[in-house]
Tab-separated table of C-alpha atoms in Angstrom:
chain	number	residue	atom	x	y	z
L	121	MET	CA	15.410	38.631	5.022
L	122	THR	CA	12.157	40.596	4.809
L	123	LYS	CA	11.045	38.509	1.811
L	124	LYS	CA	11.961	35.305	3.728
L	125	THR	CA	10.023	36.321	6.868
L	126	ALA	CA	6.951	37.346	4.641
L	127	THR	CA	7.124	33.774	2.996
L	128	SER	CA	7.303	32.269	6.517
L	129	VAL	CA	4.260	34.221	7.743
L	130	ALA	CA	2.343	33.195	4.557
L	131	ALA	CA	3.262	29.582	4.967
L	132	LEU	CA	2.184	29.736	8.719
L	133	MET	CA	-1.074	31.310	7.619
L	134	ALA	CA	-1.750	28.635	4.983
L	135	ILE	CA	-1.110	25.911	7.545
L	136	ALA	CA	-3.338	27.563	10.217
L	137	SER	CA	-6.163	28.047	7.723
L	138	GLY	CA	-5.941	24.461	6.672
L	139	MET	CA	-6.210	23.367	10.188
L	140	VAL	CA	-9.405	25.359	10.665
L	141	LEU	CA	-10.906	24.366	7.454
L	142	ALA	CA	-10.000	20.605	7.623
L	143	PRO	CA	-12.495	19.534	10.141
L	144	VAL	CA	-15.264	21.325	8.345
L	145	ALA	CA	-14.443	19.415	5.151
L	146	PHE	CA	-14.389	16.042	7.059
L	147	ALA	CA	-17.656	16.682	8.850
L	148	ASP	CA	-19.407	16.287	5.628
L	149	SER	CA	-18.256	12.780	4.685
L	150	SER	CA	-21.614	11.101	4.611
L	151	SER	CA	-22.916	13.134	1.697
L	152	HIS	CA	-20.231	12.396	-0.839
L	153	ASP	CA	-19.762	9.023	-2.413
L	154	ASP	CA	-17.618	6.420	-0.810
L	155	GLU	CA	-15.838	3.732	-2.445
L	156	LEU	CA	-14.830	0.556	-0.469
L	157	HIS	CA	-13.083	-2.681	-1.544
L	158	THR	CA	-11.480	-5.863	-0.427
L	159	ALA	CA	-9.989	-9.007	-1.689
L	160	LEU	CA	-11.947	-12.148	-0.782
L	161	ALA	CA	-9.604	-14.907	0.746
L	162	PRO	CA	-10.360	-18.419	1.846
L	163	ILE	CA	-11.503	-18.907	5.469
L	164	PRO	CA	-8.777	-21.050	7.238
L	165	THR	CA	-9.671	-24.797	7.661
L	166	SER	CA	-12.418	-24.560	5.066
L	167	LYS	CA	-10.387	-26.514	2.483
L	168	VAL	CA	-11.490	-23.558	0.020
L	169	THR	CA	-8.784	-22.754	-2.511
L	170	GLY	CA	-10.717	-19.999	-4.345
L	171	SER	CA	-10.725	-16.346	-4.042
L	172	GLY	CA	-12.461	-13.147	-5.156
L	173	THR	CA	-12.872	-9.432	-5.009
L	174	ALA	CA	-15.530	-6.983	-3.734
L	175	MET	CA	-16.142	-3.474	-4.452
L	176	VAL	CA	-18.806	-1.303	-3.016
L	177	HIS	CA	-19.869	2.081	-4.260
L	178	LEU	CA	-21.862	3.788	-1.420
L	179	LYS	CA	-23.988	6.884	-1.977
L	180	GLY	CA	-26.201	7.711	1.127
L	181	ASN	CA	-27.840	4.228	1.800
L	182	GLN	CA	-27.571	3.127	-1.832
L	183	ALA	CA	-24.840	0.436	-2.193
L	184	THR	CA	-23.776	-0.628	-5.526
L	185	VAL	CA	-22.051	-4.009	-5.017
L	186	THR	CA	-19.691	-5.910	-7.397
L	187	ILE	CA	-18.421	-9.282	-6.327
L	188	LYS	CA	-16.284	-11.548	-8.483
L	189	THR	CA	-15.289	-15.082	-7.244
L	190	GLN	CA	-13.276	-18.051	-8.506
L	191	GLY	CA	-12.711	-21.605	-7.280
L	192	LEU	CA	-15.816	-22.146	-5.323
L	193	LEU	CA	-17.994	-25.272	-5.277
L	194	ALA	CA	-19.502	-25.446	-8.880
L	195	ASP	CA	-23.304	-25.766	-9.476
L	196	ALA	CA	-24.058	-24.827	-5.907
L	197	PRO	CA	-25.643	-21.691	-4.382
L	198	HIS	CA	-23.435	-19.310	-2.441
L	199	ALA	CA	-25.024	-17.170	0.093
L	200	GLN	CA	-23.277	-13.759	0.584
L	201	HIS	CA	-23.768	-10.910	3.084
L	202	PHE	CA	-22.417	-7.741	4.549
L	203	HIS	CA	-21.535	-8.796	8.098
L	204	ILE	CA	-21.426	-5.845	10.613
L	205	GLY	CA	-20.977	-4.727	14.239
L	206	ALA	CA	-18.027	-6.893	15.492
L	207	LYS	CA	-14.265	-6.360	14.957
L	208	GLY	CA	-14.499	-5.999	11.090
L	209	GLN	CA	-12.035	-8.712	10.582
L	210	CYS	CA	-12.057	-12.241	9.070
L	211	PRO	CA	-11.627	-15.200	11.572
L	212	PRO	CA	-8.130	-16.745	11.938
L	213	ALA	CA	-7.461	-20.374	12.022
L	214	SER	CA	-7.583	-20.327	15.825
L	215	ALA	CA	-11.427	-19.575	15.688
L	216	ALA	CA	-12.064	-23.150	14.255
L	217	LYS	CA	-13.663	-25.888	16.448
L	218	GLN	CA	-14.480	-29.551	16.271
L	219	HIS	CA	-17.640	-30.084	14.293
L	220	ASN	CA	-18.832	-33.605	13.724
L	221	GLY	CA	-15.278	-34.625	14.571
L	222	GLN	CA	-13.660	-32.335	12.020
L	223	LEU	CA	-11.744	-29.025	12.863
L	224	SER	CA	-13.605	-26.500	10.889
L	225	LEU	CA	-15.147	-23.071	11.105
L	226	ASN	CA	-18.879	-22.495	10.757
L	227	THR	CA	-20.737	-19.209	10.478
L	228	THR	CA	-21.212	-18.907	14.190
L	229	ASP	CA	-17.472	-19.443	14.978
L	230	GLY	CA	-16.749	-16.295	12.842
L	231	LEU	CA	-19.351	-14.028	14.498
L	232	PRO	CA	-16.985	-12.509	17.009
L	233	PHE	CA	-14.825	-11.224	14.055
L	234	TYR	CA	-17.133	-10.384	11.284
L	235	GLY	CA	-20.242	-9.846	13.221
L	236	LYS	CA	-24.033	-10.247	12.369
L	237	ILE	CA	-25.682	-10.102	9.085
L	238	GLY	CA	-26.199	-6.369	7.906
L	239	ALA	CA	-27.558	-7.221	4.278
L	240	SER	CA	-28.163	-10.276	2.250
L	241	LEU	CA	-26.545	-9.832	-1.217
L	242	THR	CA	-29.250	-11.570	-3.159
L	243	THR	CA	-29.594	-11.552	-6.870
L	244	THR	CA	-33.296	-10.470	-6.847
L	245	GLY	CA	-35.943	-9.303	-4.337
L	246	ASP	CA	-35.410	-8.599	-0.554
L	247	THR	CA	-31.892	-8.036	0.727
L	248	GLY	CA	-32.783	-7.982	4.409
L	249	ALA	CA	-30.817	-9.596	7.228
L	250	ASP	CA	-33.735	-11.394	8.648
L	251	HIS	CA	-35.783	-12.748	5.719
L	252	SER	CA	-33.106	-13.392	3.091
L	253	ALA	CA	-30.088	-14.662	4.906
L	254	LEU	CA	-30.572	-18.094	3.729
L	255	ALA	CA	-32.596	-17.483	0.526
L	256	VAL	CA	-30.609	-20.243	-1.227
L	257	ASP	CA	-32.825	-19.835	-4.485
L	258	ARG	CA	-31.789	-16.143	-4.629
L	259	PHE	CA	-27.953	-16.412	-4.376
L	260	PRO	CA	-25.354	-16.512	-7.039
L	261	LYS	CA	-24.502	-20.222	-8.222
L	262	GLY	CA	-21.298	-21.647	-9.477
L	263	SER	CA	-17.541	-21.763	-8.969
L	264	ALA	CA	-16.802	-18.481	-10.538
L	265	TYR	CA	-19.423	-15.649	-10.769
L	266	THR	CA	-19.756	-11.901	-11.124
L	267	TYR	CA	-22.409	-10.327	-8.926
L	268	HIS	CA	-23.519	-6.795	-9.645
L	269	ARG	CA	-26.449	-5.118	-7.898
L	270	THR	CA	-27.444	-1.763	-6.303
L	271	ILE	CA	-29.267	-2.345	-3.083
L	272	THR	CA	-30.586	-0.108	-0.309
L	273	VAL	CA	-28.836	-0.852	3.069
L	274	ASP	CA	-30.200	0.228	6.566
L	275	ASP	CA	-28.456	3.007	8.516
L	276	GLU	CA	-26.623	0.692	10.787
L	277	THR	CA	-25.059	-1.101	7.784
L	278	ALA	CA	-24.268	2.237	6.001
L	279	LYS	CA	-22.475	3.567	9.076
L	280	SER	CA	-20.551	0.219	9.485
L	281	LEU	CA	-19.525	0.376	5.808
L	282	ARG	CA	-18.308	3.940	6.365
L	283	ASP	CA	-16.608	2.998	9.600
L	284	GLU	CA	-14.646	0.272	7.748
L	285	ASN	CA	-16.278	-2.286	10.046
L	286	ALA	CA	-18.349	-4.277	7.407
L	287	VAL	CA	-16.962	-7.601	6.087
L	288	VAL	CA	-18.113	-9.506	2.855
L	289	VAL	CA	-18.549	-13.114	3.595
L	290	VAL	CA	-19.464	-15.704	0.830
L	291	HIS	CA	-20.638	-19.085	2.199
L	292	GLY	CA	-20.755	-22.650	0.909
L	293	ILE	CA	-17.873	-25.077	1.075
L	294	ASP	CA	-16.929	-28.646	-0.069
L	295	PHE	CA	-14.831	-29.785	2.999
L	296	ASN	CA	-14.684	-33.486	1.893
L	297	GLY	CA	-14.211	-32.574	-1.795
L	298	ASN	CA	-17.104	-34.752	-3.077
L	299	GLY	CA	-18.642	-32.177	-5.291
L	300	LYS	CA	-21.752	-31.280	-3.292
L	301	TYR	CA	-23.048	-29.977	-0.029
L	302	ASP	CA	-23.426	-32.999	2.562
L	303	ASN	CA	-23.406	-33.624	6.225
L	304	VAL	CA	-19.743	-34.304	6.698
L	305	LEU	CA	-19.654	-31.466	9.254
L	306	GLY	CA	-23.183	-32.119	10.493
L	307	ALA	CA	-26.258	-29.959	10.286
L	308	SER	CA	-25.984	-26.162	9.782
L	309	ASP	CA	-25.741	-24.079	12.841
L	310	LEU	CA	-28.026	-21.579	11.141
L	311	ASP	CA	-30.807	-23.999	9.853
L	312	PRO	CA	-30.766	-27.602	10.817
L	313	LYS	CA	-32.539	-28.620	7.548
L	314	LEU	CA	-29.409	-27.487	5.639
L	315	PRO	CA	-25.955	-29.222	5.720
L	316	SER	CA	-23.274	-27.229	7.504
L	317	GLU	CA	-21.231	-27.284	4.281
L	318	ALA	CA	-23.889	-25.158	2.541
L	319	THR	CA	-23.748	-22.406	5.172
L	320	ASN	CA	-20.112	-22.453	6.355
L	321	PRO	CA	-18.113	-19.319	5.433
L	322	ALA	CA	-15.918	-20.012	2.320
L	323	LEU	CA	-14.402	-16.551	1.327
L	324	CYS	CA	-14.087	-13.450	3.639
L	325	GLY	CA	-12.860	-9.817	3.154
L	326	PRO	CA	-12.936	-6.688	5.386
L	327	LEU	CA	-14.241	-3.752	3.245
L	328	LYS	CA	-11.696	-0.801	3.474
L	329	MET	CA	-12.076	2.662	1.905
L	330	ALA	CA	-10.390	2.641	-1.517
L	331	PRO	CA	-7.551	5.152	-1.934
L	332	ALA	CA	-8.055	7.649	-4.956
L	333	ALA	CA	-5.488	9.889	-6.572
L	334	ALA	CA	-1.795	9.497	-7.092
L	335	VAL	CA	0.624	9.674	-4.198
L	336	ALA	CA	2.987	12.615	-3.355
L	337	GLY	CA	6.207	10.578	-3.381
L	338	GLY	CA	8.883	13.072	-3.917
L	339	MET	CA	10.101	16.527	-2.745
L	340	GLY	CA	12.492	17.401	-5.576
L	341	GLY	CA	15.783	17.059	-3.524
L	342	THR	CA	17.365	15.265	-6.468
L	343	GLN	CA	16.107	17.685	-9.005
L	344	SER	CA	17.200	21.111	-7.874
L	345	ALA	CA	20.825	20.032	-8.040
L	346	ASP	CA	22.042	23.460	-8.667
L	347	THR	CA	20.697	24.922	-5.483
L	348	MET	CA	21.962	22.005	-3.442
L	349	ALA	CA	25.438	22.392	-4.948
L	350	LEU	CA	25.566	26.150	-4.522
L	351	THR	CA	24.526	25.722	-0.924
L	352	ALA	CA	27.232	23.068	-0.276
L	353	ALA	CA	29.988	24.877	-2.185
L	354	GLY	CA	29.016	28.013	-0.244
L	355	GLY	CA	29.484	26.182	2.984
L	356	LEU	CA	32.802	24.985	1.977
L	357	LEU	CA	34.176	28.247	0.785
L	358	THR	CA	33.024	29.812	4.263
L	359	ALA	CA	35.009	27.079	5.924
L	360	ALA	CA	37.958	27.905	3.722
L	361	ALA	CA	37.708	31.539	4.585
L	362	GLY	CA	37.444	30.649	8.359
L	363	THR	CA	40.564	28.596	8.254
L	364	LEU	CA	42.580	31.399	6.337
L	365	TYR	CA	41.575	33.847	9.062
L	366	LEU	CA	42.867	31.432	11.698
L	367	ARG	CA	46.041	30.951	9.719
L	368	ARG	CA	46.558	34.743	9.670
L	369	ARG	CA	45.806	34.967	13.375
L	370	SER	CA	48.096	32.103	14.359
L	371	SER	CA	50.919	33.773	12.152
L	372	ARG	CA	50.404	37.215	13.959
L	373	GLN	CA	50.662	35.464	17.372
L	374	SER	CA	54.014	33.991	16.509
M	462	MET	CA	59.874	23.731	19.323
M	463	THR	CA	58.174	27.230	19.882
M	464	GLY	CA	59.261	28.249	16.236
M	465	PHE	CA	58.014	25.116	14.863
M	466	ARG	CA	54.528	25.014	16.300
M	467	PRO	CA	53.148	28.251	14.644
M	468	ARG	CA	54.618	27.197	11.269
M	469	GLY	CA	53.108	23.798	11.702
M	470	ARG	CA	49.645	25.331	12.536
M	471	ARG	CA	49.946	27.727	9.703
M	472	GLY	CA	50.712	24.832	7.412
M	473	ALA	CA	47.838	22.800	8.627
M	474	TYR	CA	45.481	25.951	8.133
M	475	THR	CA	46.761	26.447	4.628
M	476	ALA	CA	46.038	22.718	3.840
M	477	ALA	CA	42.658	22.938	5.287
M	478	ALA	CA	41.678	26.027	3.377
M	479	ILE	CA	42.891	24.523	0.109
M	480	ALA	CA	41.107	21.225	0.881
M	481	PHE	CA	37.828	23.231	1.541
M	482	THR	CA	38.258	25.433	-1.587
M	483	THR	CA	38.944	22.202	-3.820
M	484	SER	CA	35.994	20.423	-2.419
M	485	ALA	CA	33.789	23.564	-3.171
M	486	LEU	CA	35.088	23.584	-6.701
M	487	VAL	CA	34.496	19.848	-7.027
M	488	VAL	CA	30.855	20.198	-5.785
M	489	LEU	CA	30.179	22.993	-8.135
M	490	ALA	CA	31.873	21.007	-11.266
M	491	THR	CA	29.844	18.016	-10.291
M	492	ALA	CA	26.593	20.175	-10.241
M	493	LEU	CA	27.469	21.667	-13.611
M	494	PHE	CA	28.709	18.719	-15.542
M	495	GLY	CA	27.384	15.615	-13.786
M	496	GLN	CA	23.830	16.074	-12.475
M	497	HIS	CA	22.144	12.897	-11.355
M	498	PRO	CA	18.358	12.930	-11.807
M	499	PRO	CA	16.568	9.686	-10.644
M	500	PRO	CA	16.854	6.921	-13.084
M	501	ALA	CA	14.001	6.714	-15.551
M	502	PRO	CA	11.605	3.761	-16.000
M	503	PRO	CA	11.729	1.956	-19.452
M	504	ASP	CA	9.716	3.671	-22.204
M	505	THR	CA	7.440	0.672	-22.168
M	506	ALA	CA	6.192	1.744	-18.903
M	507	ARG	CA	4.525	4.599	-20.541
M	508	ALA	CA	2.800	2.477	-23.187
M	509	ALA	CA	0.731	0.508	-20.650
M	510	SER	CA	-2.557	-0.405	-21.972
M	511	ILE	CA	-5.622	-0.036	-19.550
M	512	ASP	CA	-7.105	-3.327	-20.904
M	513	GLU	CA	-4.114	-5.379	-20.036
M	514	PRO	CA	-5.060	-8.214	-17.787
M	515	ARG	CA	-3.229	-8.173	-14.476
M	516	THR	CA	-4.010	-11.367	-12.676
M	517	PRO	CA	-2.235	-14.469	-14.314
M	518	ALA	CA	-2.449	-17.774	-12.331
M	519	PRO	CA	-0.949	-17.971	-8.863
M	520	ARG	CA	2.618	-19.319	-8.570
M	521	SER	CA	2.636	-20.197	-4.907
M	522	SER	CA	-0.075	-20.364	-2.289
M	523	PRO	CA	-1.039	-17.392	-0.361
M	524	LEU	CA	0.261	-16.583	3.112
M	525	PRO	CA	-1.784	-15.872	6.216
M	526	ARG	CA	-1.973	-12.268	7.517
M	527	SER	CA	1.123	-11.035	8.988
M	528	GLU	CA	2.203	-7.334	8.864
M	529	PRO	CA	5.409	-6.412	7.026
M	530	THR	CA	8.607	-5.173	8.613
M	531	VAL	CA	11.506	-4.988	6.104
M	532	ILE	CA	11.554	-4.744	2.291
M	533	ARG	CA	14.620	-5.740	0.249
M	534	ILE	CA	15.348	-4.946	-3.387
M	535	PRO	CA	18.690	-6.257	-4.076
M	536	LYS	CA	19.008	-4.872	-7.633
M	537	ILE	CA	18.886	-1.263	-6.311
M	538	GLY	CA	20.516	-1.926	-2.962
M	539	VAL	CA	17.338	-1.087	-1.001
M	540	ARG	CA	16.927	-2.733	2.535
M	541	THR	CA	14.770	-0.664	4.640
M	542	GLN	CA	12.101	-0.578	7.296
M	543	ILE	CA	8.513	-0.604	6.445
M	544	GLU	CA	6.391	2.048	8.283
M	545	LYS	CA	2.477	1.760	8.550
M	546	VAL	CA	0.692	4.542	6.511
M	547	THR	CA	-3.087	5.334	6.305
M	548	ARG	CA	-5.308	7.276	3.779
M	549	SER	CA	-4.262	10.894	3.418
M	550	ALA	CA	-6.747	13.808	3.667
M	551	ASP	CA	-6.984	14.090	-0.090
M	552	GLY	CA	-8.049	10.390	-0.416
M	553	SER	CA	-4.671	9.129	-1.653
M	554	VAL	CA	-2.252	7.219	0.405
M	555	ASP	CA	0.095	8.961	2.999
M	556	MET	CA	3.894	8.838	2.692
M	557	PRO	CA	6.265	7.475	5.352
M	558	THR	CA	7.488	10.069	7.731
M	559	ASP	CA	11.172	8.921	7.237
M	560	PRO	CA	12.067	9.407	3.531
M	561	ASP	CA	14.534	6.475	3.756
M	562	HIS	CA	11.683	4.040	4.981
M	563	VAL	CA	8.693	2.892	2.827
M	564	GLY	CA	5.143	2.840	3.816
M	565	TRP	CA	2.724	-0.090	3.841
M	566	TYR	CA	-0.852	0.994	3.370
M	567	THR	CA	-2.781	-0.401	6.376
M	568	GLY	CA	-6.085	-0.489	4.214
M	569	SER	CA	-4.391	-3.224	1.970
M	570	VAL	CA	-3.649	-6.703	2.760
M	571	THR	CA	-0.335	-7.850	4.127
M	572	PRO	CA	2.410	-9.015	1.684
M	573	GLY	CA	1.809	-12.523	0.322
M	574	GLU	CA	-1.918	-12.503	1.361
M	575	THR	CA	-4.549	-12.943	-1.297
M	576	GLY	CA	-5.062	-9.467	-2.690
M	577	ASN	CA	-3.200	-6.263	-3.415
M	578	THR	CA	-0.456	-5.090	-1.085
M	579	VAL	CA	0.238	-1.414	-1.544
M	580	VAL	CA	3.699	-0.014	-0.536
M	581	VAL	CA	4.558	3.715	-1.130
M	582	GLY	CA	7.895	5.396	-0.896
M	583	HIS	CA	9.697	8.720	-1.632
M	584	LEU	CA	11.735	9.130	-4.741
M	585	ASP	CA	13.636	11.912	-2.993
M	586	SER	CA	13.425	14.203	0.027
M	587	ARG	CA	14.255	17.926	0.079
M	588	SER	CA	17.831	17.218	0.440
M	589	GLY	CA	18.482	14.107	-1.751
M	590	PRO	CA	17.655	10.524	-2.844
M	591	ALA	CA	15.072	8.640	-0.629
M	592	ALA	CA	14.083	4.925	-0.413
M	593	PHE	CA	12.534	4.487	-3.898
M	594	TYR	CA	15.044	6.672	-5.841
M	595	GLY	CA	16.294	3.701	-7.844
M	596	LEU	CA	12.848	2.181	-8.490
M	597	GLY	CA	13.037	3.235	-12.196
M	598	THR	CA	15.976	0.755	-12.880
M	599	LEU	CA	13.796	-2.204	-11.935
M	600	ARG	CA	12.790	-4.464	-14.839
M	601	LYS	CA	10.595	-7.414	-15.294
M	602	GLY	CA	11.918	-10.223	-13.122
M	603	SER	CA	13.599	-8.064	-10.594
M	604	ARG	CA	13.202	-9.576	-7.134
M	605	ILE	CA	11.641	-8.077	-4.138
M	606	THR	CA	11.450	-9.680	-0.746
M	607	VAL	CA	9.413	-8.651	2.241
M	608	THR	CA	9.988	-9.852	5.812
M	609	ARG	CA	6.882	-10.194	7.906
M	610	ARG	CA	6.227	-10.053	11.682
M	611	ASP	CA	5.620	-13.836	11.982
M	612	GLY	CA	9.182	-14.330	10.648
M	613	SER	CA	8.199	-15.537	7.147
M	614	THR	CA	9.373	-14.047	3.969
M	615	ALA	CA	7.170	-13.241	1.054
M	616	HIS	CA	9.101	-13.360	-2.333
M	617	PHE	CA	7.993	-11.351	-5.330
M	618	ALA	CA	9.291	-10.712	-8.968
M	619	VAL	CA	8.415	-7.598	-10.902
M	620	THR	CA	5.834	-8.322	-13.713
M	621	ALA	CA	4.838	-4.804	-14.848
M	622	MET	CA	5.988	-1.184	-14.713
M	623	GLU	CA	3.713	1.625	-15.417
M	624	VAL	CA	3.900	5.486	-15.365
M	625	TRP	CA	0.609	7.227	-14.816
M	626	ALA	CA	0.100	11.076	-14.951
M	627	LYS	CA	-1.318	12.433	-11.565
M	628	ASP	CA	-4.254	13.974	-13.451
M	629	GLY	CA	-6.173	10.925	-14.684
M	630	PHE	CA	-4.625	8.524	-12.330
M	631	PRO	CA	-6.301	5.096	-12.688
M	632	SER	CA	-6.841	4.524	-8.889
M	633	ARG	CA	-9.054	1.497	-9.271
M	634	ARG	CA	-6.512	-0.226	-11.304
M	635	VAL	CA	-3.595	0.666	-9.027
M	636	TYR	CA	-5.143	0.205	-5.600
M	637	GLY	CA	-8.033	-2.200	-6.427
M	638	PRO	CA	-8.206	-5.578	-5.008
M	639	THR	CA	-6.888	-8.669	-6.877
M	640	MET	CA	-7.604	-12.405	-6.775
M	641	THR	CA	-4.011	-13.492	-6.173
M	642	PRO	CA	-1.342	-12.093	-4.005
M	643	THR	CA	0.061	-8.908	-5.565
M	644	LEU	CA	2.676	-6.353	-4.543
M	645	THR	CA	2.185	-2.817	-5.821
M	646	LEU	CA	5.004	-0.342	-5.340
M	647	ILE	CA	4.438	3.393	-5.928
M	648	THR	CA	6.681	6.472	-6.148
M	649	CYS	CA	6.864	9.635	-8.071
M	650	ALA	CA	8.116	10.273	-11.623
M	651	ASP	CA	8.418	13.151	-14.249
M	652	TRP	CA	9.835	16.284	-12.504
M	653	ASP	CA	8.120	19.387	-13.592
M	654	ASP	CA	10.735	22.168	-13.573
M	655	ASP	CA	8.327	24.960	-13.711
M	656	ARG	CA	5.822	23.885	-11.182
M	657	HIS	CA	8.651	22.210	-8.924
M	658	THR	CA	6.613	19.005	-8.467
M	659	TYR	CA	6.529	15.481	-9.918
M	660	ARG	CA	3.844	15.052	-12.610
M	661	SER	CA	3.475	11.303	-12.479
M	662	ASN	CA	3.547	8.200	-10.450
M	663	LEU	CA	5.722	5.147	-11.263
M	664	VAL	CA	3.763	2.032	-10.439
M	665	ILE	CA	5.500	-1.401	-10.166
M	666	THR	CA	3.558	-4.552	-9.961
M	667	ALA	CA	5.057	-7.683	-8.593
M	668	GLU	CA	3.862	-11.349	-8.056
M	669	PRO	CA	4.858	-14.252	-5.810
M	670	THR	CA	7.691	-16.266	-6.931
M	671	THR	CA	9.599	-19.013	-5.014
M	672	SER	CA	12.683	-18.011	-3.117
M	673	PRO	CA	15.796	-17.978	-5.091
M	674	PRO	CA	17.882	-21.291	-5.239
M	675	GLY	CA	20.971	-20.864	-3.068
M	676	GLY	CA	19.600	-17.825	-1.376
M	677	ALA	CA	20.799	-15.400	-4.050
M	678	ASP	CA	19.987	-12.393	-1.758
M	679	ARG	CA	21.231	-13.776	1.318
M	680	GLY	CA	23.358	-11.416	3.442
M	681	PHE	CA	21.766	-8.391	1.799
């Protein structure tokens, strides 16, 4: 019993010290590396059937970004950004509106969900939200591409990434399936000189922290069978002894 | 009548004592001669190559987002509730609070959506088998269905089984995003008698399939 009490006290102390130390460990989260990832799924109503994946390794304000796509419009540039500062979500089909008589979802329609641009994921040069958002000559081209680049993001974007509030959006759709960007949905809501198809969101994915390490999916209750059986058998034998006592008592009474 | 009652009571007590003692002996005998450790996954699960491609062509179109409620695995008699779980303090995925439930990692997509859905479950609790106790008996082609909040059902078939040691666990491969809908089930494997802990994780990969003809898992 003394040993058991000592063990309980030790366990309590371990739990208590963990509770004290845990907040200290978490307070330091911005200095270690963070890994985020997401699958890129088609925007509803966009007629896109492609998909993709995105991974971001974040160290301070340095973001190493890897994006893979498939099934996008071939031979066409695809603008891609971190969007930040809204719900950290991709827009549902209900966010679509009539554009040039067609139910579709342009970049502005998605803003309440994924937010404004935090960084432009260009292949070379500037990655800012203001100057490079529609730098069509510096974005990846083609239906399936792999993009890999380390960029510096501003504090707001870094914080949004760490808060799991940033969203990767890849733009450029072929709504009428004619193999090129045209004005079937009218002019772009972002730049009237461009067709809406060229800037409409195609693929989207909310960036979430990637889990690391194996899970603790077992406690061993089916492994220490001896202990379990002894406990059970012990209980049953106690019950047997109890009934024998009652038997003796009841025979004395008679 | 008065003479009969005590004898009747004595008889009942005798019978009860014998029953309890016999049960105790049976429990002990079972423990000694018939231990039932969790079913082991096939040996091929341990020969998994890290370069193996894991995303073949999609077999049915992805579903829109809708959170999962119930998972069914007919082969091992699993039909249980799905809890929501988040990332644990050590960076891994938390376990469901009820060992008989499984946990859907909320940082992963919902089942049937484009991407990798992560579902974790206990192999055993402190007192006995838990939700994913029988996971090791699944084989390629075993069916898994997940009911979603919107009333739709996502159907999957097992395509791969891998056992990975906890030290050197390939987190990116197991948790990483995929271009097509994928269901990843994770539980423990490889009991370490000395350290009283599981050494490995069993990782089951399943991919979308059409619903079975005639509703083979109806009523389950």
